[in-house]
Coordinates of C-alpha atoms in Angstrom, one line a residue:
X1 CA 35.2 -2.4 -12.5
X2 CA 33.4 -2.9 -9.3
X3 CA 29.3 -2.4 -9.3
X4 CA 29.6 1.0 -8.3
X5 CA 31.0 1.7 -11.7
X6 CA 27.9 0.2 -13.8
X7 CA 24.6 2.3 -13.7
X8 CA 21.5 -0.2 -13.3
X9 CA 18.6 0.7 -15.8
X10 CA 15.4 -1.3 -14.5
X11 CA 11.7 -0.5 -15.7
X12 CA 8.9 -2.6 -13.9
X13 CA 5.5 -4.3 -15.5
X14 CA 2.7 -3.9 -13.1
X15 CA -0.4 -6.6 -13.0
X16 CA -2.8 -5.9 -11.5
X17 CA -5.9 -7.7 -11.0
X18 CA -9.3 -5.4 -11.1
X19 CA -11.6 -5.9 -8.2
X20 CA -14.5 -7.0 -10.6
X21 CA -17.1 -9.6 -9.3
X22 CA -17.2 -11.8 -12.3
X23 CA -14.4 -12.1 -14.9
X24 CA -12.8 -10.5 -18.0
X25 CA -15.0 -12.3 -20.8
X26 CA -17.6 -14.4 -18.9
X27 CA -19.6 -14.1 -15.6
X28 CA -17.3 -16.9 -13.0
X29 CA -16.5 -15.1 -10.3
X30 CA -13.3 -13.3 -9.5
X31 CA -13.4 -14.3 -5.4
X32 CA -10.2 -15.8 -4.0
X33 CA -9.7 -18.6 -2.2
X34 CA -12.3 -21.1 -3.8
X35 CA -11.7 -24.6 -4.4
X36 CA -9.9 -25.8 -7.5
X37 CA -11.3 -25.2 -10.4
X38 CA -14.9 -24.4 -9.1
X39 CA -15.0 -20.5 -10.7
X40 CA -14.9 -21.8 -14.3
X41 CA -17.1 -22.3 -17.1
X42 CA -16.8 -23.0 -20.8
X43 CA -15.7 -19.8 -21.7
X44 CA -12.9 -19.4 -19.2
X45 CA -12.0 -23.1 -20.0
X46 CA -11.4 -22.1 -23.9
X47 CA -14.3 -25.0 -24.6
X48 CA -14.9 -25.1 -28.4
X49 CA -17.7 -22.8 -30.2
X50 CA -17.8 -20.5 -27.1
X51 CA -17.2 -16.5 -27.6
X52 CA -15.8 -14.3 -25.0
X53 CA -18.4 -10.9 -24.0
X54 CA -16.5 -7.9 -22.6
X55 CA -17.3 -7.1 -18.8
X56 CA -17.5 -3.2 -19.5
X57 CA -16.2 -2.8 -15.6
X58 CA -12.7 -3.4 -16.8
X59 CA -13.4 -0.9 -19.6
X60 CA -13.8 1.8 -16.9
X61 CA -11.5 0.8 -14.6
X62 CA -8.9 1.0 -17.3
X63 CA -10.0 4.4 -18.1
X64 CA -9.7 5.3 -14.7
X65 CA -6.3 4.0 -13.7
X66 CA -5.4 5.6 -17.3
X67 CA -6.5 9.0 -16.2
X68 CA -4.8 8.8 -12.6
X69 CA -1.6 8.6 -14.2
X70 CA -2.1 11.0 -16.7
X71 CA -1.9 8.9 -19.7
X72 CA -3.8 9.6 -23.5
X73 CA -6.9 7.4 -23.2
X74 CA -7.6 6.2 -26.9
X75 CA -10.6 6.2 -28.3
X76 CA -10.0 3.1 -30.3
X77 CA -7.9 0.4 -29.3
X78 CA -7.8 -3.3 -30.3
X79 CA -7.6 -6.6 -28.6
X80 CA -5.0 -9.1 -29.9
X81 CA -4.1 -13.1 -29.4
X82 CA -0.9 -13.7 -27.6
X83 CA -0.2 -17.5 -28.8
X84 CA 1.7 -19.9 -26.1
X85 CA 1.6 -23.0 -25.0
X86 CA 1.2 -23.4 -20.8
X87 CA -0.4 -26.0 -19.1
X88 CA -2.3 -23.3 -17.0
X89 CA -3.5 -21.4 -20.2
X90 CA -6.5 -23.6 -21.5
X91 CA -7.2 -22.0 -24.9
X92 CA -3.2 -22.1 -25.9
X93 CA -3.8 -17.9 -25.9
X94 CA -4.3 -15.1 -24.0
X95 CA -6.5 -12.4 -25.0
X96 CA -4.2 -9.4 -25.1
X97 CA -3.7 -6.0 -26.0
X98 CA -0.5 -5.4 -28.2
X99 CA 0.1 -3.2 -30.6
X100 CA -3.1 -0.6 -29.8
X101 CA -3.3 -0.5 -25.6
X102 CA -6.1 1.2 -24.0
X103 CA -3.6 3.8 -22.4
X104 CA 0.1 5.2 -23.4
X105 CA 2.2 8.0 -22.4
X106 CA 1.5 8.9 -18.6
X107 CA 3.5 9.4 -15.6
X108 CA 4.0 8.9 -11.9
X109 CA 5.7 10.5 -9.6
X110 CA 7.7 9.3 -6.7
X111 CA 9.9 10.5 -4.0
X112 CA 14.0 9.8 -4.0
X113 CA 16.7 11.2 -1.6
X114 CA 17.5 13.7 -4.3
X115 CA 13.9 14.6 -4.3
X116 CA 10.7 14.1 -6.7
X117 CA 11.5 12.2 -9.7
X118 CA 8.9 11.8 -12.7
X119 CA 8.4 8.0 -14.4
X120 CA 7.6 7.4 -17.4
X121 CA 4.7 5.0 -17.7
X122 CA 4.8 3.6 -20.9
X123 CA 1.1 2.1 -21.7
X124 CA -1.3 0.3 -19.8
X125 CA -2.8 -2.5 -21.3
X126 CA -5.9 -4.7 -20.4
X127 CA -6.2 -8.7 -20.5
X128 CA -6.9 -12.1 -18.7
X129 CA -5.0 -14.0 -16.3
X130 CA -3.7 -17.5 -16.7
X131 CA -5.1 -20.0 -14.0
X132 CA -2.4 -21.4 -11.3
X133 CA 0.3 -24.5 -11.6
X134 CA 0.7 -26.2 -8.4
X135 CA 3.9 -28.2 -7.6
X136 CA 3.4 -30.6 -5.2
X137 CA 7.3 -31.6 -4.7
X138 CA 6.2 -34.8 -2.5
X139 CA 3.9 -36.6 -5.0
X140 CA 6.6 -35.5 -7.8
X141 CA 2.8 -33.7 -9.2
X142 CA 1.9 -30.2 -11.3
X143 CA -1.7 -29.3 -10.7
X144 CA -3.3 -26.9 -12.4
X145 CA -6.3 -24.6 -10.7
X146 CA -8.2 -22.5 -13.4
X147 CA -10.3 -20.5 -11.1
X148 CA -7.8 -17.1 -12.1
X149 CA -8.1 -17.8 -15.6
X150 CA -10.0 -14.8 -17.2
X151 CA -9.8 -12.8 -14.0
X152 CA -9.2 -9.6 -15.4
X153 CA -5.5 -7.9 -15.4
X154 CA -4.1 -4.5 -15.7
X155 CA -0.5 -4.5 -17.2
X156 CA 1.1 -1.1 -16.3
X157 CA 4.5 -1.1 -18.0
X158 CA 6.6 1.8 -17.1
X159 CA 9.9 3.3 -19.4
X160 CA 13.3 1.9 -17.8
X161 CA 13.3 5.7 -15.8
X162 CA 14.3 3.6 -12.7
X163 CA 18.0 3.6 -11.5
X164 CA 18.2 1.3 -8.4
X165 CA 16.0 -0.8 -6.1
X166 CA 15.1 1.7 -3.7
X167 CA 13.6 3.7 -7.4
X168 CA 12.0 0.2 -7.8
X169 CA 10.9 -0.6 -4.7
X170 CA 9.5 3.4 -4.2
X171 CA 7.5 3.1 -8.0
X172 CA 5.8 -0.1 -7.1
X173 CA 4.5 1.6 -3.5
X174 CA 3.5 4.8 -5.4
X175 CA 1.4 3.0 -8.0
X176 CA -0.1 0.5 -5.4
X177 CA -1.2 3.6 -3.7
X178 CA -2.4 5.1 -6.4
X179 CA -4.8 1.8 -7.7
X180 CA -5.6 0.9 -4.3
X181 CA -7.0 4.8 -3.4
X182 CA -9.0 4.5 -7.8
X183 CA -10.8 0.9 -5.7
X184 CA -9.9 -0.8 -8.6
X185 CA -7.8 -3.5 -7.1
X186 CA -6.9 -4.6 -3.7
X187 CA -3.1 -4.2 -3.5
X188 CA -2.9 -7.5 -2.4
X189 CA 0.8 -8.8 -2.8
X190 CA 0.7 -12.1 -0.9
X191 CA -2.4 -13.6 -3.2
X192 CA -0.6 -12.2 -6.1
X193 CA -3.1 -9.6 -6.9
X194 CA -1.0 -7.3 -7.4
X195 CA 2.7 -8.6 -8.7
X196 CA 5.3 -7.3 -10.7
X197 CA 8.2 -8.1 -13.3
X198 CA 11.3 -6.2 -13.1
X199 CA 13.2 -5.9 -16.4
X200 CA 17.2 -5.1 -15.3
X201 CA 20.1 -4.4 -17.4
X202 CA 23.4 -2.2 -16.7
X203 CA 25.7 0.0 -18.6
X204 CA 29.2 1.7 -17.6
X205 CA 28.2 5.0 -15.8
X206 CA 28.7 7.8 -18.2
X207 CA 27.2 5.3 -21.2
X208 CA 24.1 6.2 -23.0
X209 CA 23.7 2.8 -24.2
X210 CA 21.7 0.3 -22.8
X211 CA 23.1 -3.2 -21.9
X212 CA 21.2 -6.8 -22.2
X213 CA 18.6 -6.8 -20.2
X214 CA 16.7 -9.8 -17.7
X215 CA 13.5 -10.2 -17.0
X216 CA 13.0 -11.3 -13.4
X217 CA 9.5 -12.6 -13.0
X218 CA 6.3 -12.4 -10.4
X219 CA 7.9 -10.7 -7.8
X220 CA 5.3 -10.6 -5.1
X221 CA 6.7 -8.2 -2.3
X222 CA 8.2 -5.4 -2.1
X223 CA 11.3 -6.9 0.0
X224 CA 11.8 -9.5 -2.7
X225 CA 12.2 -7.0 -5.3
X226 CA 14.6 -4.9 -4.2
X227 CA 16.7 -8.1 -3.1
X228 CA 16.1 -9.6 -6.7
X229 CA 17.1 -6.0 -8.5
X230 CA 20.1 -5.9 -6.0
X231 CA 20.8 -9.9 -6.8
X232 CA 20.4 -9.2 -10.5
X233 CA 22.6 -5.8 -11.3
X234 CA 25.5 -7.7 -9.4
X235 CA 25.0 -10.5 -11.2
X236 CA 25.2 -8.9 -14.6
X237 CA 28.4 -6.7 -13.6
X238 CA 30.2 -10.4 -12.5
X239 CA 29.2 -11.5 -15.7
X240 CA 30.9 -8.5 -17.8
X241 CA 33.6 -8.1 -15.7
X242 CA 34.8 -11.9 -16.3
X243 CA 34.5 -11.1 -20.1
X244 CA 31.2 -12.7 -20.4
X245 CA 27.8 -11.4 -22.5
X246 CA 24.5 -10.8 -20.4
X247 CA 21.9 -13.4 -22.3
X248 CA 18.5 -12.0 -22.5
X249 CA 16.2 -14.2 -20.5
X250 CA 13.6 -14.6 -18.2
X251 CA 14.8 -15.4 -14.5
X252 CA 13.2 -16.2 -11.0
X253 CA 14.1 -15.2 -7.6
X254 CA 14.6 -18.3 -5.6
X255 CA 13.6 -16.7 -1.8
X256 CA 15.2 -19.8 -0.2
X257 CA 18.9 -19.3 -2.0
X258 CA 18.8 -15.5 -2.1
X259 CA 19.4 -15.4 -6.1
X260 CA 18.2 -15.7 -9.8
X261 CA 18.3 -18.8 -11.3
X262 CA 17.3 -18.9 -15.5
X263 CA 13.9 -20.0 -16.2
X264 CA 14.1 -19.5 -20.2
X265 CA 15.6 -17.9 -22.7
X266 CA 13.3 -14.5 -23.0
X267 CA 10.9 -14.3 -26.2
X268 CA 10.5 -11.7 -28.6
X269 CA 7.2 -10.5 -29.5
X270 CA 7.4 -12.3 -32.7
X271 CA 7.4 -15.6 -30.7
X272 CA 4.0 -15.2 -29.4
X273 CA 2.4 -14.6 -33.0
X274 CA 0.6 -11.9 -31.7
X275 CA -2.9 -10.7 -34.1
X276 CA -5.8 -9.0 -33.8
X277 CA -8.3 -10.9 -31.6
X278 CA -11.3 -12.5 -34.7
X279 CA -13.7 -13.0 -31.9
X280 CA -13.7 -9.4 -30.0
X281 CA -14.3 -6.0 -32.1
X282 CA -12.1 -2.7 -31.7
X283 CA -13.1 -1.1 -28.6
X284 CA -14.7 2.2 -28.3
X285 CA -14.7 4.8 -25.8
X286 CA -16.6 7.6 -26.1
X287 CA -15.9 11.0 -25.3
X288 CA -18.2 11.4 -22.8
X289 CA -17.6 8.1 -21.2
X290 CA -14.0 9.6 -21.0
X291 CA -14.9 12.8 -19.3
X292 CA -17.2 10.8 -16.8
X293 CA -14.4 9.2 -15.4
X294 CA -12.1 12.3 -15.4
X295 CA -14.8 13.7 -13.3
X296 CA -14.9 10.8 -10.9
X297 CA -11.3 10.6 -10.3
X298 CA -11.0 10.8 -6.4
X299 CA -8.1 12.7 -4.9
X300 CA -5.2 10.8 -5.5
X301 CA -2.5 9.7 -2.5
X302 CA 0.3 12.4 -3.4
X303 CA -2.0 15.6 -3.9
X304 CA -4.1 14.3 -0.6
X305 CA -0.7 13.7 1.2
X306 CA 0.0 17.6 0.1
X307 CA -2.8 18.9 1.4
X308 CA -2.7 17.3 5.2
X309 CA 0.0 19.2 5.4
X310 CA -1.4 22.7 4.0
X311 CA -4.6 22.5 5.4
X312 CA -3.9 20.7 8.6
X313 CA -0.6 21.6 9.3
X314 CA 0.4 18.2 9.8
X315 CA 4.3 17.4 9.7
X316 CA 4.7 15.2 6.5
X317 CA 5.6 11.9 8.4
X318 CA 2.4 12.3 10.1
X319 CA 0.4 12.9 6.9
X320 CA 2.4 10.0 5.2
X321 CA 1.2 7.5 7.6
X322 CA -2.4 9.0 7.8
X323 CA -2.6 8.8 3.9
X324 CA -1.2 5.5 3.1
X325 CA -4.7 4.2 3.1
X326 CA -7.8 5.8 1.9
X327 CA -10.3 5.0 4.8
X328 CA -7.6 5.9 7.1
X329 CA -7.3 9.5 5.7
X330 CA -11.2 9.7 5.5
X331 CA -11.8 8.8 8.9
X332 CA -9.2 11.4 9.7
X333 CA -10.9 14.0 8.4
X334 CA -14.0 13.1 9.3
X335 CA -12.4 13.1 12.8
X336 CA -11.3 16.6 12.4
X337 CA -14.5 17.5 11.5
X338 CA -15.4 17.6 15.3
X339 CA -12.2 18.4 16.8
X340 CA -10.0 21.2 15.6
X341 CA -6.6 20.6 16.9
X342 CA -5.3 18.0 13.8
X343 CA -2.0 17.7 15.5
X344 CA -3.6 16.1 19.1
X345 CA -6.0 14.0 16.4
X346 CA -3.2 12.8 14.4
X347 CA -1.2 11.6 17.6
X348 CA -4.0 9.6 19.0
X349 CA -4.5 8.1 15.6
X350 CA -0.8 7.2 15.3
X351 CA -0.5 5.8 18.5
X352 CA -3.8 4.4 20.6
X353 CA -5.6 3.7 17.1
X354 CA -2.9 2.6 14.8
X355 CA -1.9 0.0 17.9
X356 CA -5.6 -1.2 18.4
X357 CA -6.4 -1.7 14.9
X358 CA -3.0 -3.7 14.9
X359 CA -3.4 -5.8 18.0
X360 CA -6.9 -6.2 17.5
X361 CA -6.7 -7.2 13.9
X362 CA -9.8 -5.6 13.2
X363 CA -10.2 -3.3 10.1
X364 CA -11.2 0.2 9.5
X365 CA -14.7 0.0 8.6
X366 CA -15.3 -2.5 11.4
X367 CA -15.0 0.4 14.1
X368 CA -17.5 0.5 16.5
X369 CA -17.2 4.6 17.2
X370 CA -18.1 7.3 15.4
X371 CA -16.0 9.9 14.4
X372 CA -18.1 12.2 17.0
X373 CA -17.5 10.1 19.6
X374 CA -13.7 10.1 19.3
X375 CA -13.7 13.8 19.5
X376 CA -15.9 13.6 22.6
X377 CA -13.1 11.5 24.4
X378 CA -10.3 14.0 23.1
X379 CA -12.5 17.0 24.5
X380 CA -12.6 14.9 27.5
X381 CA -8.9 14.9 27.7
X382 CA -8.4 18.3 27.2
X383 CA -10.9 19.6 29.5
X384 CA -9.3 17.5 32.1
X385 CA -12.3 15.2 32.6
X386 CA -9.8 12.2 32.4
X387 CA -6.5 12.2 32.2
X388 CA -4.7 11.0 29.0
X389 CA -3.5 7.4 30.5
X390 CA -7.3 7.1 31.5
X391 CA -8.7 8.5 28.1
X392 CA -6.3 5.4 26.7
X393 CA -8.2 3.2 28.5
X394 CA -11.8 4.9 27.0
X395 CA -10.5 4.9 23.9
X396 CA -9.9 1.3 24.4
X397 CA -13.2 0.5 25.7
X398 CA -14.9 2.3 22.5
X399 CA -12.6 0.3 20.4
X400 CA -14.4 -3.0 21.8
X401 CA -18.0 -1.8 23.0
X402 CA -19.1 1.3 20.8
X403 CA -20.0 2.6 24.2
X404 CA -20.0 6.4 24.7
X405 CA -16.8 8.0 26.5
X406 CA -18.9 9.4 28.9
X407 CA -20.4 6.2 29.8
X408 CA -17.6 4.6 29.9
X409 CA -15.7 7.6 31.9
X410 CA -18.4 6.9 34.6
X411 CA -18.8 3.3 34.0
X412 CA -15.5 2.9 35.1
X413 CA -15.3 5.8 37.5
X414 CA -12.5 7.5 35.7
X415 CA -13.8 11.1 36.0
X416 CA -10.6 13.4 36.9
X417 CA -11.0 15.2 40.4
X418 CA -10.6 19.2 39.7
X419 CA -11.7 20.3 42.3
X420 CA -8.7 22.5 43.5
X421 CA -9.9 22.4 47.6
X422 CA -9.8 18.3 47.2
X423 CA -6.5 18.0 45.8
X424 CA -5.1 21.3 48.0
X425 CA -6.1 19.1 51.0
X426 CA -3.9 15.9 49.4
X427 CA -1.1 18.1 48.6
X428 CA -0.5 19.2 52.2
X429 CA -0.9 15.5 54.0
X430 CA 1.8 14.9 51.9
X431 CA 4.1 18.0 52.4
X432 CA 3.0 17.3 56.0
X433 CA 4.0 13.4 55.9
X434 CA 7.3 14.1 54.1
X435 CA 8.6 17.2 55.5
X436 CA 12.4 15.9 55.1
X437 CA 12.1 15.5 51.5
X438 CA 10.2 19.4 51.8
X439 CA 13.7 20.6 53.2
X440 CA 15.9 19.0 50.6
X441 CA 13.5 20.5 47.4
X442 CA 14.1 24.3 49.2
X443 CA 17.7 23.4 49.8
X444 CA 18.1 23.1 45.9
X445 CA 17.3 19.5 44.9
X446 CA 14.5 20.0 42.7
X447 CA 14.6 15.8 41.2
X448 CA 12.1 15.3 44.5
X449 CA 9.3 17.3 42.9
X450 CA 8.6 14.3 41.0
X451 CA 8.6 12.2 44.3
X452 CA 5.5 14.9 45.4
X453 CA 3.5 14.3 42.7
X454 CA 3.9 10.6 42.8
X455 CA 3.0 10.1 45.9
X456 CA -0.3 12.7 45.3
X457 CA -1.1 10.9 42.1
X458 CA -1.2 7.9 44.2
X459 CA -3.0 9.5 47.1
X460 CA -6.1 10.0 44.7
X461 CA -5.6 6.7 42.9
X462 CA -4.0 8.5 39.6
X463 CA -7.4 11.0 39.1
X464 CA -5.9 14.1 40.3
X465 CA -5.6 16.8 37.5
X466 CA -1.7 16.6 36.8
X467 CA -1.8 20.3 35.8
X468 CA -3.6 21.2 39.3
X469 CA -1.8 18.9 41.4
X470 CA 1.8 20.2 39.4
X471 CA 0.5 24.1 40.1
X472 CA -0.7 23.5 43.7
X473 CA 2.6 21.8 44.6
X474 CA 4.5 24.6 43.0
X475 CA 2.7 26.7 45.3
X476 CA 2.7 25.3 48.8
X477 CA 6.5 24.2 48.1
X478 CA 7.3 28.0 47.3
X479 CA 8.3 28.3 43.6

């Protein structure tokens, strides 16, 4: 049976880390990029006689991310000990949630070919991270860098609702989106901030019963997991198909070979001897602290997506792109605010923005230009003040000055020339100078109207108003 035949049944676990400043169960700090080992302390280090405090930050953001997907927020849940043995895992545990999460039974929505499709999110749990081996393949050395241990982690595992990598690779987006527009983590794939672990099994299509499934592990981008899923289900299907039995294990993607390679046999829960945490007490959340958060809840990227296309009329690529990120959308509208054609707004900030943020390298909230001021430059445009190649250039300007577009417009001597008499007198020097090419436009070849208005635009140095210098030609040339 060929791998068309098999249908792939893959749900995904989600960690994420919270963007706290200090960690899960003591106050190091959560920044990245620190030397070895220097964001530690006893606590994080599992040093005898210490006792972990809860950072009630990870409380709400729990709470929050709960609530976003529409999961049952409980009341009481309880912290357990997941017992293994790492060299990157100090205290020989991890403080856990197991068998009483935070969160269970929500749902996320994402978009397929065959249109919305609702996943099941499972539970969301809360715990620390383990610090960081380091390999050093030369000196034949493993280091290990505890700075991440005790940075805080969401685990968001979803039901096995997906059915291919694109599903996959379209779930993981969603809920990045999602935890990236709650601010309660950066979305940060390449320093492992946010990660993933893809559990993959397949049946015969047609089957209702689920085949052995593989766990492949920290999959850091979304191009590696859908290679890895792909890798994986055709992996399996060679393995049935030669009249072998899918083990249950956990498996890595090796980027460099383009496959999964075993890294152990997978454990059951029993193996990590999980029980309740003796050193942390059942959390509580209150009602109220419940309804706080419901209230707080910012509009999320699907029902914001939605409505740039109700209330803006926006075409849905457009309002895709524009909602991807939060500041993005907000400076949009904030934008639109000042300048009423959304359409115009959402060109400019596909194109001239989009491309100077880019090139430039320079984030959103480092723009030097107010919202005002961009609508300014776009009234500019449309007034004919400047033309749009010109108001490029403003716009440009603004980008790296936070000068005014007026300013700049006669900074730079880019005003537009409307004045119909000026350009009337240009448009007949060059009928005048080019009365051959006059003859062949009447006789019926109308391609050399662009050769006119060349040769004016160049006449005036490119400030003639095209629509004035297009009507005025129309006229003198006798359409």
């Amino acid at each position: 049976m060929p791998v068309s035949d098999f249908q792939p049944v893959i749900g995904l676990e989600v960690h994420a880390q919270l963007l706290t400043q200090s960690k899960i169960f003591c106050g190091c700090s959560t920044a990245f990029g620190a030397e070895p080992n220097r964001n530690t302390c006893p606590v994080c280090l599992g040093m005898p006689g210490v006792l972990p405090v809860l950072n009630q930050r990870v409380v709400e953001f729990a709470v929050r991310t709960g609530l976003a997907l529409e999961c049952t927020v409980k009341k009481t849940s309880v912290w357990s000990r997941k017992n293994y043995f790492y060299p990157d895992l100090p205290k020989g545990y991890q403080i856990t949630q197991y068998d009483q999460p935070i969160c269970e039974h929500g749902r996320l929505v994402i978009d397929t070919p065959q249109g919305e499709k609702v996943i099941r999110v499972r539970r969301i749990h809360m715990e620390e991270d383990a610090g960081k081996n380091v390999h050093d393949a030369s000196g034949g050395q493993s280091l290990v860098d505890l700075n991440r241990a005790g940075v805080p982690l969401l685990e968001i595992v979803s039901e096995p609702d997906l059915r291919d990598a694109d599903e996959a690779v379209e779930y993981l987006k969603a809920m990045r989106d999602v935890l990236v527009y709650l601010g309660v983590n950066d979305g940060n794939l390449e320093e492992g901030s946010f990660r993933c672990d893809a559990n993959v099994s397949v049946m015969p299509k047609g089957s209702s019963t689920y085949g052995q499934r593989c766990e492949l592990k920290n999959l850091n981008s979304f191009r590696f997991l859908k290679q890895a899923i792909e890798y994986e289900i055709s992996r399996q299907v060679d393995v049935i198909e030669s009249g072998g039995k899918v083990d249950q294990e956990t498996r890595l993607w090796d980027v460099n070979k383009g496959v999964t390679r075993s890294m152990r046999s997978k454990e059951e829960a029993h193996d990590y001897r999980y029980f309740p945490e003796p050193d942390l007490p059942p959390l509580h959340v209150s009602d109220a602290a419940i309804d706080a958060a419901a209230k707080a809840l910012p509009e999320l990227p699907r029902a914001k997506l939605t409505r740039f296309t109700s209330q803006y009329g926006l075409p849905a690529y457009d309002a895709r792109i524009l909602t991807a990120e939060r500041p993005l959308a907000d400076f949009f509208e904030a934008c639109a605010a000042h300048y009423a054609d959304a359409k115009k707004l959402s060109n400019w900030f596909l194109g001239e923005l989009m491309r100077l943020l880019k090139e430039e390298g320079t984030p959103l909230s480092a723009l030097r230009f107010t919202p005002a001021q961009l609508a300014e430059l776009l009234g500019a445009v449309d007034k004919g003040t400047v033309s749009a190649n010109a108001g490029k250039d403003v716009l440009g300007e603004m980008f790296r000055t936070g000068k005014a577009p007026a300013d700049i417009i006669a900074e730079k001597g880019l005003a537009q020339v409307s004045d119909t008499g000026a350009i009337e007198a240009v448009v007949d020097d060059i009928l005048a100078k080019n009365a051959g090419e006059v003859e062949k436009y009447r006789a019926g070849k109308k391609q050399v109207f662009g050769f006119f208005v060349g040769q004016v635009m160049r006449a005036m140095k490119g400030k003639g108003n095209p629509t004035l210098v297009n009507d005025l030609l129309k006229k003198k040339l006798g359409d």
